mmCIF file of C-alpha atoms in Angstrom:
data_model
loop_
_atom_site.group_PDB
_atom_site.id
_atom_site.type_symbol
_atom_site.label_atom_id
_atom_site.label_comp_id
_atom_site.label_asym_id
_atom_site.label_seq_id
_atom_site.Cartn_x
_atom_site.Cartn_y
_atom_site.Cartn_z
ATOM 1 C CA MET A 1 11.337 -39.473 -65.748
ATOM 2 C CA ASN A 2 14.595 -40.097 -63.909
ATOM 3 C CA THR A 3 14.093 -41.237 -60.338
ATOM 4 C CA ALA A 4 17.445 -42.939 -59.768
ATOM 5 C CA ASN A 5 19.114 -41.700 -56.601
ATOM 6 C CA ALA A 6 22.722 -41.713 -55.458
ATOM 7 C CA SER A 7 21.737 -43.106 -52.052
ATOM 8 C CA ALA A 8 20.585 -46.393 -53.623
ATOM 9 C CA PRO A 9 23.190 -49.019 -54.379
ATOM 10 C CA ALA A 10 24.360 -48.575 -57.958
ATOM 11 C CA THR A 11 24.679 -52.333 -58.306
ATOM 12 C CA ASP A 12 21.037 -53.014 -57.403
ATOM 13 C CA PRO A 13 19.594 -54.433 -60.664
ATOM 14 C CA THR A 14 16.081 -53.265 -59.769
ATOM 15 C CA VAL A 15 17.256 -49.658 -59.520
ATOM 16 C CA ARG A 16 19.300 -49.885 -62.735
ATOM 17 C CA GLU A 17 16.305 -51.395 -64.551
ATOM 18 C CA TYR A 18 14.081 -48.384 -63.790
ATOM 19 C CA ALA A 19 16.606 -45.545 -63.893
ATOM 20 C CA GLY A 20 15.450 -43.065 -66.543
ATOM 21 C CA ALA A 21 12.093 -44.866 -66.611
ATOM 22 C CA ASP A 22 9.674 -44.420 -69.494
ATOM 23 C CA ALA A 23 5.942 -45.144 -69.650
ATOM 24 C CA TRP A 24 6.518 -48.866 -70.142
ATOM 25 C CA SER A 25 8.794 -49.020 -67.103
ATOM 26 C CA LEU A 26 6.180 -47.172 -65.020
ATOM 27 C CA THR A 27 3.542 -49.675 -66.094
ATOM 28 C CA GLY A 28 5.848 -52.556 -65.261
ATOM 29 C CA VAL A 29 6.758 -51.319 -61.802
ATOM 30 C CA ILE A 30 3.116 -50.533 -60.932
ATOM 31 C CA THR A 31 2.063 -54.011 -62.054
ATOM 32 C CA ARG A 32 4.875 -55.602 -60.085
ATOM 33 C CA LEU A 33 4.033 -53.558 -56.970
ATOM 34 C CA ARG A 34 0.318 -54.463 -57.154
ATOM 35 C CA ARG A 35 1.145 -58.142 -57.632
ATOM 36 C CA VAL A 36 3.509 -58.349 -54.665
ATOM 37 C CA LEU A 37 1.135 -56.406 -52.404
ATOM 38 C CA ARG A 38 -1.789 -58.656 -53.357
ATOM 39 C CA SER A 39 0.180 -61.827 -52.796
ATOM 40 C CA SER A 40 1.702 -60.723 -49.493
ATOM 41 C CA VAL A 41 -1.636 -59.679 -47.993
ATOM 42 C CA ARG A 42 -3.011 -63.115 -48.883
ATOM 43 C CA GLN A 43 -1.350 -64.461 -45.724
ATOM 44 C CA GLU A 44 -4.183 -62.736 -43.837
ATOM 45 C CA PHE A 45 -6.898 -62.931 -46.528
ATOM 46 C CA PRO A 46 -6.975 -66.109 -48.636
ATOM 47 C CA TRP A 47 -8.222 -65.625 -52.226
ATOM 48 C CA GLU A 48 -11.373 -67.572 -51.594
ATOM 49 C CA SER A 49 -12.379 -65.434 -48.594
ATOM 50 C CA LEU A 50 -11.920 -62.057 -50.305
ATOM 51 C CA PRO A 51 -11.318 -62.039 -54.069
ATOM 52 C CA MET A 52 -9.610 -58.949 -55.484
ATOM 53 C CA ALA A 53 -12.739 -58.013 -57.452
ATOM 54 C CA GLN A 54 -14.626 -57.794 -54.160
ATOM 55 C CA VAL A 55 -11.878 -55.697 -52.575
ATOM 56 C CA GLU A 56 -12.089 -53.261 -55.490
ATOM 57 C CA VAL A 57 -15.893 -53.020 -55.175
ATOM 58 C CA LEU A 58 -15.582 -52.392 -51.427
ATOM 59 C CA GLN A 59 -12.975 -49.687 -52.066
ATOM 60 C CA ARG A 60 -15.125 -47.989 -54.706
ATOM 61 C CA LEU A 61 -18.279 -48.045 -52.583
ATOM 62 C CA ALA A 62 -16.386 -46.792 -49.531
ATOM 63 C CA ASP A 63 -15.334 -43.788 -51.640
ATOM 64 C CA GLU A 64 -18.664 -43.402 -53.454
ATOM 65 C CA PRO A 65 -21.487 -44.904 -51.368
ATOM 66 C CA GLY A 66 -24.956 -45.213 -52.846
ATOM 67 C CA MET A 67 -23.955 -46.087 -56.396
ATOM 68 C CA GLY A 68 -26.184 -48.374 -58.392
ATOM 69 C CA VAL A 69 -25.037 -51.478 -60.232
ATOM 70 C CA SER A 70 -24.792 -49.701 -63.615
ATOM 71 C CA ASP A 71 -22.798 -46.809 -62.183
ATOM 72 C CA LEU A 72 -20.514 -49.214 -60.367
ATOM 73 C CA ALA A 73 -19.996 -51.245 -63.539
ATOM 74 C CA GLU A 74 -19.096 -48.096 -65.459
ATOM 75 C CA ARG A 75 -16.650 -46.879 -62.805
ATOM 76 C CA GLN A 76 -15.016 -50.316 -62.491
ATOM 77 C CA ARG A 77 -14.980 -50.756 -66.279
ATOM 78 C CA LEU A 78 -16.800 -54.065 -66.135
ATOM 79 C CA ALA A 79 -19.906 -55.443 -67.798
ATOM 80 C CA THR A 80 -23.099 -54.735 -65.882
ATOM 81 C CA ASN A 81 -24.010 -58.431 -65.610
ATOM 82 C CA THR A 82 -20.565 -59.178 -64.149
ATOM 83 C CA VAL A 83 -21.009 -56.504 -61.485
ATOM 84 C CA SER A 84 -24.561 -57.622 -60.816
ATOM 85 C CA SER A 85 -23.340 -61.161 -60.073
ATOM 86 C CA LEU A 86 -20.498 -59.842 -57.948
ATOM 87 C CA VAL A 87 -22.874 -57.610 -55.976
ATOM 88 C CA GLN A 88 -25.248 -60.552 -55.412
ATOM 89 C CA GLN A 89 -22.377 -62.626 -53.979
ATOM 90 C CA MET A 90 -21.350 -59.746 -51.718
ATOM 91 C CA VAL A 91 -24.913 -59.136 -50.512
ATOM 92 C CA THR A 92 -25.278 -62.853 -49.754
ATOM 93 C CA SER A 93 -22.000 -62.848 -47.800
ATOM 94 C CA GLY A 94 -23.053 -59.764 -45.832
ATOM 95 C CA LEU A 95 -20.519 -57.293 -47.258
ATOM 96 C CA LEU A 96 -23.000 -55.053 -49.103
ATOM 97 C CA GLU A 97 -26.586 -53.985 -48.720
ATOM 98 C CA ARG A 98 -29.003 -52.985 -51.453
ATOM 99 C CA THR A 99 -31.684 -50.426 -50.794
ATOM 100 C CA PRO A 100 -34.377 -49.414 -53.282
ATOM 101 C CA ARG A 101 -33.685 -46.129 -55.019
ATOM 102 C CA PRO A 102 -36.465 -43.633 -54.301
ATOM 103 C CA GLY A 103 -38.595 -43.075 -57.383
ATOM 104 C CA ASP A 104 -37.281 -46.117 -59.287
ATOM 105 C CA ARG A 105 -38.291 -49.541 -57.946
ATOM 106 C CA ARG A 106 -35.956 -51.310 -60.384
ATOM 107 C CA ALA A 107 -32.816 -49.448 -59.276
ATOM 108 C CA VAL A 108 -30.905 -49.915 -56.036
ATOM 109 C CA ASN A 109 -28.317 -48.026 -54.035
ATOM 110 C CA LEU A 110 -25.341 -50.035 -52.793
ATOM 111 C CA ARG A 111 -23.610 -49.481 -49.473
ATOM 112 C CA LEU A 112 -21.083 -51.341 -47.382
ATOM 113 C CA THR A 113 -22.466 -53.142 -44.369
ATOM 114 C CA GLN A 114 -20.692 -52.947 -41.017
ATOM 115 C CA SER A 115 -19.031 -56.249 -41.881
ATOM 116 C CA GLY A 116 -17.957 -54.928 -45.298
ATOM 117 C CA THR A 117 -16.524 -51.810 -43.689
ATOM 118 C CA GLU A 118 -14.602 -53.873 -41.131
ATOM 119 C CA ILE A 119 -13.213 -56.291 -43.710
ATOM 120 C CA LEU A 120 -12.119 -53.430 -45.969
ATOM 121 C CA ALA A 121 -10.446 -51.699 -43.002
ATOM 122 C CA ALA A 122 -8.619 -54.940 -42.127
ATOM 123 C CA TRP A 123 -7.522 -55.351 -45.773
ATOM 124 C CA GLN A 124 -6.237 -51.777 -45.874
ATOM 125 C CA ALA A 125 -4.459 -52.182 -42.527
ATOM 126 C CA ALA A 126 -2.712 -55.329 -43.787
ATOM 127 C CA ASN A 127 -1.563 -53.447 -46.892
ATOM 128 C CA ASP A 128 -0.487 -50.447 -44.807
ATOM 129 C CA ARG A 129 1.609 -52.698 -42.557
ATOM 130 C CA ARG A 130 3.259 -54.482 -45.468
ATOM 131 C CA LEU A 131 3.968 -51.307 -47.406
ATOM 132 C CA GLY A 132 4.999 -49.334 -44.328
ATOM 133 C CA GLN A 133 7.516 -51.974 -43.289
ATOM 134 C CA ALA A 134 9.022 -51.998 -46.775
ATOM 135 C CA LEU A 135 9.142 -48.207 -47.047
ATOM 136 C CA GLU A 136 10.984 -47.968 -43.720
ATOM 137 C CA ARG A 137 13.774 -50.118 -45.162
ATOM 138 C CA LEU A 138 14.293 -47.837 -48.161
ATOM 139 C CA PRO A 139 16.754 -44.957 -48.089
ATOM 140 C CA GLU A 140 15.109 -41.762 -46.828
ATOM 141 C CA ALA A 141 15.579 -40.099 -50.209
ATOM 142 C CA TYR A 142 13.478 -42.824 -51.859
ATOM 143 C CA GLN A 143 10.843 -42.557 -49.137
ATOM 144 C CA ASN A 144 10.554 -38.833 -49.895
ATOM 145 C CA VAL A 145 10.386 -39.372 -53.654
ATOM 146 C CA ILE A 146 7.603 -41.941 -53.248
ATOM 147 C CA GLU A 147 5.646 -39.737 -50.840
ATOM 148 C CA ASN A 148 5.943 -36.766 -53.195
ATOM 149 C CA ALA A 149 4.973 -38.877 -56.229
ATOM 150 C CA VAL A 150 1.615 -40.043 -54.835
ATOM 151 C CA PRO A 151 -0.346 -36.845 -55.740
ATOM 152 C CA ALA A 152 1.120 -36.862 -59.255
ATOM 153 C CA LEU A 153 0.261 -40.539 -59.725
ATOM 154 C CA ALA A 154 -3.294 -39.893 -58.469
ATOM 155 C CA ALA A 155 -3.621 -37.040 -60.988
ATOM 156 C CA LEU A 156 -2.296 -39.307 -63.748
ATOM 157 C CA ALA A 157 -4.854 -42.011 -62.842
ATOM 158 C CA ALA A 158 -7.695 -39.460 -62.840
ATOM 159 C CA LEU A 159 -6.578 -38.100 -66.223
ATOM 160 C CA LEU A 160 -6.434 -41.580 -67.740
ATOM 161 C CA GLU A 161 -9.888 -42.438 -66.320
ATOM 162 C CA THR A 162 -11.372 -39.272 -67.780
ATOM 163 C CA GLU A 163 -9.743 -39.844 -71.167
ATOM 164 C CA ASP A 164 -10.885 -43.470 -71.167
ATOM 165 C CA GLN A 165 -14.491 -42.446 -70.525
ATOM 166 C CA THR A 166 -14.320 -39.807 -73.258
ATOM 167 C CA GLN A 167 -12.614 -41.990 -75.860
ATOM 168 C CA ASN A 168 -14.492 -45.231 -75.148
ATOM 169 C CA PRO A 169 -18.215 -44.447 -75.114
ATOM 170 C CA ALA A 170 -19.018 -48.188 -75.083
ATOM 171 C CA ARG A 171 -17.856 -48.157 -71.462
ATOM 172 C CA GLN A 172 -20.667 -45.752 -70.657
ATOM 173 C CA ASN A 173 -23.166 -48.631 -70.683
ATOM 174 C CA GLY A 174 -20.908 -50.973 -68.727
ATOM 175 C CA THR A 175 -19.790 -53.099 -71.663
ATOM 176 C CA ARG A 176 -16.248 -53.808 -72.663
ATOM 177 C CA PRO A 177 -15.088 -52.898 -76.154
#
């Protein structure tokens, strides 16, 4: 995987570090990117007002509304009791609503409230601004490479999720191996 480009400064140590990147380099750059995005958006959203675990639950339920706690735990790869506690906090703070699942009084469907939807939209807008401003400062060739890489990275994530579910049946009940 060689993404080095002649339009980037050859002396830039960040570019040299990832030229001819392997799987470990990809993991490192993704981790670094997530970390810097999380920390930069914290200027608008302090940790205590919107923990990352809550952001991830909001994102998942925005994409897949109506999930139950067990399904959410499985998809997030967390223990069911952890997700149950997280959901309770989010219901109490007005970000999520629980509705009884028809035919099963013990099960619930989870959905974002209006407040949850608005907070998630604000979080995403803050990330879009931060990332957009940074992308605009990159050489156009890098902008194009990143834009073209997004579908491939999404496919890679989906493949890894599917393999993880197949190879780690303990995750099927929301527990961690």
